[in-house]
XYZ file of C-alpha atoms in Angstrom:
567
model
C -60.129 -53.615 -11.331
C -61.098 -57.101 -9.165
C -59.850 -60.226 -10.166
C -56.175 -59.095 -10.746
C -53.192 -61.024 -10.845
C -52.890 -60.813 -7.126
C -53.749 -64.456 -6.268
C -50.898 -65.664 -8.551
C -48.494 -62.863 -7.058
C -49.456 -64.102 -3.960
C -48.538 -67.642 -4.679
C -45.529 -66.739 -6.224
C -44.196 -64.585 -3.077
C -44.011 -67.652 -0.993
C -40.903 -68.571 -3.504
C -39.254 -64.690 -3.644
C -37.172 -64.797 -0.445
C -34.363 -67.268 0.971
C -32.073 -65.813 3.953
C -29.084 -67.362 3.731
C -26.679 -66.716 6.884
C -23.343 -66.608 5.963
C -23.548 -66.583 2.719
C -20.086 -68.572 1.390
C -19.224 -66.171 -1.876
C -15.969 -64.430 -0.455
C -15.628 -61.011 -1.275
C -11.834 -60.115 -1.972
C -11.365 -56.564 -1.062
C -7.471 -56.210 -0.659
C -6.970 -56.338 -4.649
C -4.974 -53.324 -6.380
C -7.781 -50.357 -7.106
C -8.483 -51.128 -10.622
C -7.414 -48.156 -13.246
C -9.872 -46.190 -14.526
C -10.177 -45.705 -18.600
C -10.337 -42.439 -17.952
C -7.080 -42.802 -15.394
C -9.193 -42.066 -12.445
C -8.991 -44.332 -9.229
C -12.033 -45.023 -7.024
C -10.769 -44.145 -3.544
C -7.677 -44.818 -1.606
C -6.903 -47.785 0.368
C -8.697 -47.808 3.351
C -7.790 -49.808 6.871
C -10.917 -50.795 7.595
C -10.712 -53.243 4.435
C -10.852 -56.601 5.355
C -12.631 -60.390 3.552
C -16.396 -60.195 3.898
C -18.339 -62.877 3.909
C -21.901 -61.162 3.114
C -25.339 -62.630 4.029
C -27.664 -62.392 0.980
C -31.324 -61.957 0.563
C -31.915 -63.802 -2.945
C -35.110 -62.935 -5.019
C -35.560 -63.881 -8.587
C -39.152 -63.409 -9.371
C -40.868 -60.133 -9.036
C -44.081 -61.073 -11.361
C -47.172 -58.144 -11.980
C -45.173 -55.010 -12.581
C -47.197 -52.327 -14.791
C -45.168 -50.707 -17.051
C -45.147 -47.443 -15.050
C -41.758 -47.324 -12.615
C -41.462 -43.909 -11.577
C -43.007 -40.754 -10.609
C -42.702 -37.148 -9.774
C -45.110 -34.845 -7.155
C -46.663 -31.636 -8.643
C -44.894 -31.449 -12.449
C -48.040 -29.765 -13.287
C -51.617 -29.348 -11.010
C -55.098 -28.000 -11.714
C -54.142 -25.032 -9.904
C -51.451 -23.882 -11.286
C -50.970 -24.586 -15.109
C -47.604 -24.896 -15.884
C -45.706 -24.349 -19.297
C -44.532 -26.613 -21.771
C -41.345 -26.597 -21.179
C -41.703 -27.585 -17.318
C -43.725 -30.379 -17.984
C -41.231 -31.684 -20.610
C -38.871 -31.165 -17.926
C -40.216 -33.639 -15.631
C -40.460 -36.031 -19.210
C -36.894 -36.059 -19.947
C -35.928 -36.813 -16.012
C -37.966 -40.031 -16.873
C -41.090 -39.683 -14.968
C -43.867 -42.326 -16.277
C -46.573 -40.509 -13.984
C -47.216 -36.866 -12.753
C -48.965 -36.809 -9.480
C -51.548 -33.818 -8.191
C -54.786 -33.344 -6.226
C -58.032 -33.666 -7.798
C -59.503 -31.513 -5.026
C -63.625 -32.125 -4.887
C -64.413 -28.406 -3.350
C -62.442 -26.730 -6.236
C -64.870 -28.649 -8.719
C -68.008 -29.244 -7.099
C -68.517 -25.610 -6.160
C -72.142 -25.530 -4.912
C -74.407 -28.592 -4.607
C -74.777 -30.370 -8.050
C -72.820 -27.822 -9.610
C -69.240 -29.113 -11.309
C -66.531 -26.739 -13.172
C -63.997 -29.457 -14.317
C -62.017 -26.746 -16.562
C -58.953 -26.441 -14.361
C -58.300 -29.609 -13.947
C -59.306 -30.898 -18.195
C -56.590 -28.097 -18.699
C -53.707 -29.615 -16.179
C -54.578 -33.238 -17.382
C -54.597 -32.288 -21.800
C -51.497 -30.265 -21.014
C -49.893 -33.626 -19.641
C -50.647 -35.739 -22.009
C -49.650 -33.058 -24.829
C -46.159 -33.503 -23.050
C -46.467 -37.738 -22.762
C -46.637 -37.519 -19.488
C -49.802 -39.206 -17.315
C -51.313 -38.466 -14.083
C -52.520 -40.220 -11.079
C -54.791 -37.621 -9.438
C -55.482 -37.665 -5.710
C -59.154 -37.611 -4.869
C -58.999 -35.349 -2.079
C -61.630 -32.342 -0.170
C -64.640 -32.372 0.764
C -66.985 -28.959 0.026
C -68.174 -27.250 3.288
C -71.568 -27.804 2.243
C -71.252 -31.674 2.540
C -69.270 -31.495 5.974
C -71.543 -33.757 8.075
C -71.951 -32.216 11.793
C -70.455 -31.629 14.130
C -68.307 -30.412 11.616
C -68.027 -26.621 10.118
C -65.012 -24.821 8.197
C -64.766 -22.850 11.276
C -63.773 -25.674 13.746
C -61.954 -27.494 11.287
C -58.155 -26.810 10.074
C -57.723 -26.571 6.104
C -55.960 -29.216 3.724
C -52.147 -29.182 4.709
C -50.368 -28.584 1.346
C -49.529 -31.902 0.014
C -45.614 -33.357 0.339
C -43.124 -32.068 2.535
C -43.440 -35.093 5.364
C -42.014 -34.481 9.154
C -40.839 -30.602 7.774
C -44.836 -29.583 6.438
C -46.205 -31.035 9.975
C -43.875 -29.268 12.201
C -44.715 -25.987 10.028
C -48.364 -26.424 10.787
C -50.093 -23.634 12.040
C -51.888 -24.027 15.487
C -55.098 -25.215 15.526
C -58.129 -25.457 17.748
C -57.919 -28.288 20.281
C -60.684 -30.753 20.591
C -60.987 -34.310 21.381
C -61.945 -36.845 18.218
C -62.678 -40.321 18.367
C -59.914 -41.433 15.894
C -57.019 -40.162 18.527
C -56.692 -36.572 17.167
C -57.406 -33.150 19.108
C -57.717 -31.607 16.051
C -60.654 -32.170 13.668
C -59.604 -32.375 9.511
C -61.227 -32.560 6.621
C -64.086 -34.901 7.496
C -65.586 -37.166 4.857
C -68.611 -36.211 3.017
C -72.556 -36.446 4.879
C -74.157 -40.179 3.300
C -71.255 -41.932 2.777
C -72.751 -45.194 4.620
C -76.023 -44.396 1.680
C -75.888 -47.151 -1.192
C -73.658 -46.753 -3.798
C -76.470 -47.309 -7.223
C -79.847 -46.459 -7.386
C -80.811 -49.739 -6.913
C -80.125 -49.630 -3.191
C -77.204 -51.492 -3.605
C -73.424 -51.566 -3.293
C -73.335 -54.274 -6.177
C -71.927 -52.582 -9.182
C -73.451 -53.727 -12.499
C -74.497 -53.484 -16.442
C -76.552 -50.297 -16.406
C -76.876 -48.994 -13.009
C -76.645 -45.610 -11.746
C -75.065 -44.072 -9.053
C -77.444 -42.751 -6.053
C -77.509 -39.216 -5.957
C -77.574 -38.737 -2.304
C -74.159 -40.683 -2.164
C -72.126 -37.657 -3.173
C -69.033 -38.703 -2.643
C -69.533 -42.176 -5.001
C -71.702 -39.051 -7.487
C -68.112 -37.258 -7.551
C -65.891 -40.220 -7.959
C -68.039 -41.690 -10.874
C -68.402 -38.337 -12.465
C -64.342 -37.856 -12.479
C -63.514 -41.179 -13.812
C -66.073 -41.365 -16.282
C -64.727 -38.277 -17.604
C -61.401 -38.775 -17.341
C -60.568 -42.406 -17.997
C -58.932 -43.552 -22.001
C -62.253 -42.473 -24.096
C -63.784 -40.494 -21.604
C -64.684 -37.056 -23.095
C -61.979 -34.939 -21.759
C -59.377 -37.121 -23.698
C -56.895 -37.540 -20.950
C -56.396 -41.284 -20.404
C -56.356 -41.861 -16.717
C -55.902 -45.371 -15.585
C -54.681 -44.103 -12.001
C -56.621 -42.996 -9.355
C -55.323 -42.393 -5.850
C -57.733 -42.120 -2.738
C -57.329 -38.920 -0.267
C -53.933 -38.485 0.835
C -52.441 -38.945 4.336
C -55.710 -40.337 5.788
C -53.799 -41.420 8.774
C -52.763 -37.764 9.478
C -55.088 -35.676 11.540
C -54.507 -32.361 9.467
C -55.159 -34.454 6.182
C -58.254 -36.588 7.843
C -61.174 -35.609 10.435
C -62.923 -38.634 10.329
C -62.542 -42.189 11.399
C -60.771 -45.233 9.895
C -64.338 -46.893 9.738
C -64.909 -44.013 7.502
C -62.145 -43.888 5.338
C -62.879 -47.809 5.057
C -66.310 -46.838 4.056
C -64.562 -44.173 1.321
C -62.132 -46.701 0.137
C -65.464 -49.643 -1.026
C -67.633 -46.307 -2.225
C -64.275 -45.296 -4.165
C -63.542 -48.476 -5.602
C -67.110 -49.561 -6.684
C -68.165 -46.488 -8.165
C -64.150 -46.716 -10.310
C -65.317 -50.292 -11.389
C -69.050 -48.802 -12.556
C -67.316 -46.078 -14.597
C -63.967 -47.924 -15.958
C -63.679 -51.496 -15.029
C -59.882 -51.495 -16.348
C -58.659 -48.155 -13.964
C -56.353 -49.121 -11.078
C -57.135 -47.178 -7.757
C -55.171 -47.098 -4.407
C -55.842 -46.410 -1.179
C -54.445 -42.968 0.266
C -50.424 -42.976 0.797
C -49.616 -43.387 4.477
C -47.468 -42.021 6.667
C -47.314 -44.234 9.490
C -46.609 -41.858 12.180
C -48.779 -39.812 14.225
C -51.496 -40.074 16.805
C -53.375 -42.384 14.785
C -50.884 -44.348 15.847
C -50.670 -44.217 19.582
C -52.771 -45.228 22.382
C -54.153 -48.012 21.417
C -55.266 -46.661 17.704
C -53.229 -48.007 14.696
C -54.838 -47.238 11.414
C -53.351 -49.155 9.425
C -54.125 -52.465 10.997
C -57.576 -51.258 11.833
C -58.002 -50.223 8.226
C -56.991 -53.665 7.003
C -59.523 -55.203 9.786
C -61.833 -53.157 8.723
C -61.614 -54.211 5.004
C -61.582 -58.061 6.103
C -65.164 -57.379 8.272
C -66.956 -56.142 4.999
C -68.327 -59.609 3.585
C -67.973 -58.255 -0.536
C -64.000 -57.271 -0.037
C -63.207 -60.940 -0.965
C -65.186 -60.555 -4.488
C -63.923 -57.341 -4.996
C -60.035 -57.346 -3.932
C -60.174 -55.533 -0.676
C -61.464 -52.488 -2.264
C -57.939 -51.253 -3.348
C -56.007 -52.078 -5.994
C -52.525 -50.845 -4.444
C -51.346 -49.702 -1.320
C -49.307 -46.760 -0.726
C -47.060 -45.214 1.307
C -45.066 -41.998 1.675
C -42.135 -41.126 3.403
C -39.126 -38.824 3.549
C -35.209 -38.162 5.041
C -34.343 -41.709 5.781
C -33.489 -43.909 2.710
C -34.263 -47.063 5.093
C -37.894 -46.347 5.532
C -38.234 -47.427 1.938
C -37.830 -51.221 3.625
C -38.682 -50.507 7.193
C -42.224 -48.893 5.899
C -43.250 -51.424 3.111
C -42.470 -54.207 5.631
C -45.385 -52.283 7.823
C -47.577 -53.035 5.171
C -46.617 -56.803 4.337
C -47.069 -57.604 8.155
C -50.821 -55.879 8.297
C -51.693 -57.630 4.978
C -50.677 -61.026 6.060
C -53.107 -63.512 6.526
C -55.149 -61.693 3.855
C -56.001 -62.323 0.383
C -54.256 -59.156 -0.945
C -50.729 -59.784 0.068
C -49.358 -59.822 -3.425
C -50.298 -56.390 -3.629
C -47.375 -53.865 -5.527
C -46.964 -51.313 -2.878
C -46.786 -47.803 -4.417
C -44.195 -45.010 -2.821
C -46.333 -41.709 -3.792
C -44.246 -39.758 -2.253
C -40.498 -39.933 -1.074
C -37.564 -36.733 -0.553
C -35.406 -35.106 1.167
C -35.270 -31.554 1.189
C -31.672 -29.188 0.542
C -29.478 -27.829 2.855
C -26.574 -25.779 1.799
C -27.411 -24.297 -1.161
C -29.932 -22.270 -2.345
C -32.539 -21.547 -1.261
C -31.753 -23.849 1.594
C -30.927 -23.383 5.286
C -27.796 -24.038 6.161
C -26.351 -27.928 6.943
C -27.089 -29.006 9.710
C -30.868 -28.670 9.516
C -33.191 -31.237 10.301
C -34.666 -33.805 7.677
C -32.599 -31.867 4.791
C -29.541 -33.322 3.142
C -27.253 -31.154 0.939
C -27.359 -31.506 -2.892
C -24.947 -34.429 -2.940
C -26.372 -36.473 -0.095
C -30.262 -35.634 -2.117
C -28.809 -37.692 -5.212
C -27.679 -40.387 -2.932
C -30.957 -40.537 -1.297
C -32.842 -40.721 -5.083
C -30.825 -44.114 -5.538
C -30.584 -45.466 -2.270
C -34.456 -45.234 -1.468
C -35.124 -46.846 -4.948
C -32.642 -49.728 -3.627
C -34.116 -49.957 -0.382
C -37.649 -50.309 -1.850
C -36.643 -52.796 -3.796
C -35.163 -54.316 -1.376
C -38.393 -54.658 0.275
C -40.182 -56.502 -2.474
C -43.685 -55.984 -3.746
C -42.276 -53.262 -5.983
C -44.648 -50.884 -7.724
C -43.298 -47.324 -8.875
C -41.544 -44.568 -6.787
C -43.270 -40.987 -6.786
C -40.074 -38.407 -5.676
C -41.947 -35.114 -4.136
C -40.780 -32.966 -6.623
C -39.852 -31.467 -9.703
C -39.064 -28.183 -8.374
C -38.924 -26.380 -5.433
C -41.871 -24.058 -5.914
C -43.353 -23.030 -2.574
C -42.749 -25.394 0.207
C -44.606 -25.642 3.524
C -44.029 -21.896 4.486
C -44.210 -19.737 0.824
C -41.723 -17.413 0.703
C -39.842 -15.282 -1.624
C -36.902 -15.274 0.133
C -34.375 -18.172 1.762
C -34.256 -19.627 3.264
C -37.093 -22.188 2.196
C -37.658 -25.406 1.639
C -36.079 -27.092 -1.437
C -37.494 -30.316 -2.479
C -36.797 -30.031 -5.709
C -34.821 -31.843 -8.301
C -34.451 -28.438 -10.008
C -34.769 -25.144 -8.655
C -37.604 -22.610 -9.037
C -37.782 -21.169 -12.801
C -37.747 -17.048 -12.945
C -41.365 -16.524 -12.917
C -41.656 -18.337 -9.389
C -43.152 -15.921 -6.510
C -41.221 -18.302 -4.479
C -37.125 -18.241 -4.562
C -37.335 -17.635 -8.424
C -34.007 -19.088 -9.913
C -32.774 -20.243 -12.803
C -34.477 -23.767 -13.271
C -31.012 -25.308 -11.971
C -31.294 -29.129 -11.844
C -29.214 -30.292 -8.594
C -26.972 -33.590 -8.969
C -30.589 -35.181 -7.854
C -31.676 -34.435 -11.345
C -29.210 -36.740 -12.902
C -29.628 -39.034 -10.117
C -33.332 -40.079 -11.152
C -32.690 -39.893 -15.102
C -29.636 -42.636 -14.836
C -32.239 -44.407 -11.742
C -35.064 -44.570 -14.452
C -32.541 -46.283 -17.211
C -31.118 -48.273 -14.686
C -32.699 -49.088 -10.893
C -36.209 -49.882 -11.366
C -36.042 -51.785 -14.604
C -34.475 -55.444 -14.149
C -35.063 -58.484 -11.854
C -33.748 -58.387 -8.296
C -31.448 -61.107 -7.814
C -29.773 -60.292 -4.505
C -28.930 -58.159 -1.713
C -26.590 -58.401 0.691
C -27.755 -57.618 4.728
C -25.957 -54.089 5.579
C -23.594 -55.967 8.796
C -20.589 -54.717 7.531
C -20.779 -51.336 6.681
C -22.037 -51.479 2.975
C -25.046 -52.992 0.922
C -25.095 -53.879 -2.228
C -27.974 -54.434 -4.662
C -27.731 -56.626 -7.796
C -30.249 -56.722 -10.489
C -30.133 -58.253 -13.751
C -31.705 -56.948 -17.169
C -32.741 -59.387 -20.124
C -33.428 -57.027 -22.677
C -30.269 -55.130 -22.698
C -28.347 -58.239 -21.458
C -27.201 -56.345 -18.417
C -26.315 -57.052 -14.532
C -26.304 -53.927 -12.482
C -24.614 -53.678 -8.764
C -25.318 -50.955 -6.610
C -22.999 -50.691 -3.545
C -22.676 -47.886 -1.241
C -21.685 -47.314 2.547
C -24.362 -47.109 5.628
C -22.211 -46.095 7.872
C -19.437 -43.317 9.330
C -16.223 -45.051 7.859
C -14.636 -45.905 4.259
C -15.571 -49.342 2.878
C -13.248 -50.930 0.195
C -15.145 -53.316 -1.503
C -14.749 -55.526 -4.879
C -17.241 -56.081 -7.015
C -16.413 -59.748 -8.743
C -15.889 -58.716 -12.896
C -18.119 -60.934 -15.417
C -15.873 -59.938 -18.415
C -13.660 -57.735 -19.710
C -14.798 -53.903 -18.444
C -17.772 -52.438 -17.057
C -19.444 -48.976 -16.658
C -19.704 -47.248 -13.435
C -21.668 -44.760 -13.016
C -22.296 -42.036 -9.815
C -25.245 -40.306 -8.983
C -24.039 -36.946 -10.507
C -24.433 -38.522 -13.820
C -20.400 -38.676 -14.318
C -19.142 -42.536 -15.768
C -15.925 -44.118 -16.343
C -15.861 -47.702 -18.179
C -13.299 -49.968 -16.009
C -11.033 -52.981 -16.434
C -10.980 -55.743 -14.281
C -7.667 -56.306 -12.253
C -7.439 -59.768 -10.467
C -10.725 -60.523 -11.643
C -11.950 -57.640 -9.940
C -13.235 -54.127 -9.390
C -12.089 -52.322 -6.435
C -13.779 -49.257 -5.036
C -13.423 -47.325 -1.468
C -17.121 -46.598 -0.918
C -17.434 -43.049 0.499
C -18.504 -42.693 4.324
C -22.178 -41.734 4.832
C -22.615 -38.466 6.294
C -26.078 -37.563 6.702
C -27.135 -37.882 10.679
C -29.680 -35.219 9.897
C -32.760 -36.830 11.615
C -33.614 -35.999 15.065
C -32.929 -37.565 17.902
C -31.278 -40.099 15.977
C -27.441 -41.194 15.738
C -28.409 -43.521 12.800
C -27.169 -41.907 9.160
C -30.326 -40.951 7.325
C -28.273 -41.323 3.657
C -25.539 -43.646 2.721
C -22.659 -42.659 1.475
C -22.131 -41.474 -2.496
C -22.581 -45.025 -4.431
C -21.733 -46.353 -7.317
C -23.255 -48.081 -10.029
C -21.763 -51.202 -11.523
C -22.525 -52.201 -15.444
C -21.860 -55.526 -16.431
C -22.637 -57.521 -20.114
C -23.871 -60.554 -18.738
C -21.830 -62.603 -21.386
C -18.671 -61.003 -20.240
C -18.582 -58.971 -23.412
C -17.763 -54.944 -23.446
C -19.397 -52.553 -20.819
C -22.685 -51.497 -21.922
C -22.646 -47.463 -23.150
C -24.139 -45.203 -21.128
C -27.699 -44.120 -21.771
């Protein structure tokens, strides 16, 4: 786990970004619309057209990546075992990584006491499938809660996912004043977390020590990884771990970010003891909240708090990765990571690949969705938008490690229901056995959106980008192994764009988020297309659009040769 690349990513960031104003490659975008193989044209000519001179952010190094690029929220969970067939589902949309709680009170059910058959079950059944897991160490059991703490003053685990939709569902709660800016008290952390980690009286992992029994959450954390990681004795292969979730949400967290700093070094030094090779981040954030207001800001007390602790520097901060999470507005894929790279400046862990364990936008419009207008939702068309758009913004803001979407299906939501309307996350609908708006295990356009995103948007190096001044971005990546440079473009704002992507050969493939392609020639060296308006102004008390418009998806040989087929 310590002693990563991160040092060398670090160095190598100082080269990954040049602004340059102005940039002088002129766009033409009066050319004839170029014809369509299949005799299709991309738009009609739009008055707003006009030469653009477009301002690009260059990158051409993006060193460190694991192999894993994307990820999906509850395929499967320890709760509720799902089939076969659903898990293969979430396989063949190109998911690298399933995501679920490990929740400590459904395991540890009485002191010393651990039934790990649920979750050996969700994890084997995963793996049967190819698919892995990063489970979320998350829960405390009652009979750790340190006082003043009891089940009765304290509000249960929110349901994970959902974002600003779950919190505004949230049941009332009773008020009281905490010390980490909350007036209502969460799951706290486990009684002896400050104990030693080993036997020894230590936090010094080691050849041959043991964990201190008194510590229970390290006792937990060991026991799970142990078991779990490639050769443990469940046979599941976990190499992901991910640390509570939300800790900077007062539903999600009762106790203080000296505390969850605390959890974070216990976490991480008990992972090295029991699999020196797993990779463990800290709890996905989601920067909002009172934890963030009057005068408290987790995050950059978190970080502080990691810099004060005289090991961190031997043992990389106690966190492999940080995370985030966030959901309705493709931009906080930037706006969000660049949180992150400002509190970890000055630090030794900039380099760090910043995980996205959770990112949506939920339906509107169709089943078993409100109707549009609704806040944070997006209908089907505007959800596929948002799959590739929030990849494209991520990248955007560097430091790229994979994208978790929350989720595979619907199933329940934050308010379970059998009946619309309800919440509908999903890339696919609820199957027929659901209690919740069963269905017919539809996939929605979003389901095509992430399989041609996981062939095409998170695989390649990021050459460019231009700044989004003129109504439109565009994203351009470029792809050894298959030879390929891929430009995303897409509107930002309430008007038609026409824009021309420069040709590098004869044709190219052009995909939308639907999964529908046409293969185009080039007409005065050219391809033209009228990017669609955005529409999406779904977030409250906000005039900004939440979604781009519908983009499309450029294909280019990079030797000019025939477009690439579609995969």
């Amino acid at each position: 786990m310590r002693h990563r690349f991160h040092r060398f990513a670090l160095l190598s960031t100082l080269l990954f970004t040049l602004l340059l104003a102005l940039w002088g490659l002129k766009q033409n975008v009066n050319a004839a619309p170029a014809p369509l193989r299949g005799g299709a044209v991309p738009g009609a000519a739009n008055p707003q057209s006009s030469s653009l001179y477009l301002p690009m952010v260059l990158r051409d190094f993006e060193p460190g990546r694991i192999p894993e690029k994307l990820g999906l929220v509850f395929v499967n969970s320890a709760e509720d075992h799902r089939t076969a067939t659903r898990i293969q589902r979430g396989v063949v949309a190109g998911a690298d990584l399933d995501r679920f709680p490990l929740y400590w009170h459904e395991v540890e059910t009485s002191a010393g006491v651990f039934d790990w058959s649920d979750m050996d079950q969700a994890l084997q059944d995963n793996l049967a499938q190819g698919l892995h897991t990063m489970p979320i160490f998350l829960g405390t059991p009652p009979f750790y809660f340190p006082t003043p703490f009891t089940p009765d003053n304290t509000v249960p685990l929110p349901p994970i996912g959902g974002g600003p939709l779950r919190d505004a569902a949230l049941p009332d709660a009773p008020q009281r004043p905490m010390d980490n800016g909350c007036t209502v008290a969460g799951t706290p952390p486990a009684q002896n977390i400050f104990q030693p980690i080993f036997s020894d009286g230590t936090d010094i992992p080691g050849p041959g020590k043991t964990i201190n029994p008194n510590n229970y959450w390290a006792r937990f954390i060991f026991k799970a990884v142990e078991r779990y990681k490639p050769g443990g004795v469940a046979g599941t292969e976990v190499k992901y771990w991910e640390l509570w979730n939300e800790p900077d949400l007062c539903h999600f967290f009762g106790g203080t970010v000296a505390e969850y700093t605390r959890m974070l070094k216990v976490g991480y030094l008990a992972i090295e003891q029991a699999d020196p090779a797993a990779y463990m981040l800290w709890g996905g954030l989601a920067q909002y909240g009172p934890k963030y207001e009057n005068g408290y800001h987790f995050l950059n007390q978190l970080v502080d708090g990691l810099m004060a602790d005289p090991m961190a520097v031997d043992y990389d901060g106690f966190f492999d990765a940080p995370a985030i999470h966030h959901y309705s507005r493709v931009t906080l894929g930037y706006s969000d990571k660049v949180n992150i790279i400002n509190a970890l400046s000055g630090t030794p862990w900039l380099g760090k690949r910043i995980w996205v364990t959770e990112s949506g936008v939920p339906v509107c419009g169709s089943y078993p969705g409100p109707d549009c207008p609704s806040p944070y939702r997006g209908t089907a068309e505007e959800q596929a938008s948002y799959i590739w758009q929030n990849i494209a913004y991520s990248r955007i803001g560097g430091y790229m490690g994979p994208i978790f979407h929350f989720q595979l299906h619907d199933d329940c939501g934050n308010i379970p229901s059998p009946t619309p309307p309800a919440d509908a996350f999903g890339l696919v609908t609820n199957e027929q056995s659901s209690w919740c708006t069963p269905h017919y295990a539809e996939p929605r356009p979003s389901y095509s959106a992430y399989q041609v995103a996981a062939n095409y948007l998170v695989d390649g190096r990021f050459r460019y980008s231009d700044q989004p001044i003129y109504g439109m971005r565009r994203l351009v990546l470029e792809d050894e192994p298959t030879n390929e440079r891929r430009t995303l473009i897409w509107a930002v704002d309430g008007f038609d764009v026409t824009f021309t992507v420069q040709a590098l050969g004869s044709e190219a493939l052009v995909i939308r988020p639907d999964g529908s392609y046409n293969v185009y020639t080039p007409v005065a060296g050219g391809y033209e297309f009228v990017l669609p308006a955005a529409t999406n102004q779904n977030f409250p008390g906000s005039t900004f659009y939440s979604i781009g418009g519908v983009p499309y998806l450029v294909i280019e040989d990079l030797d000019g040769g025939p477009a690439p087929a579609m995969r």
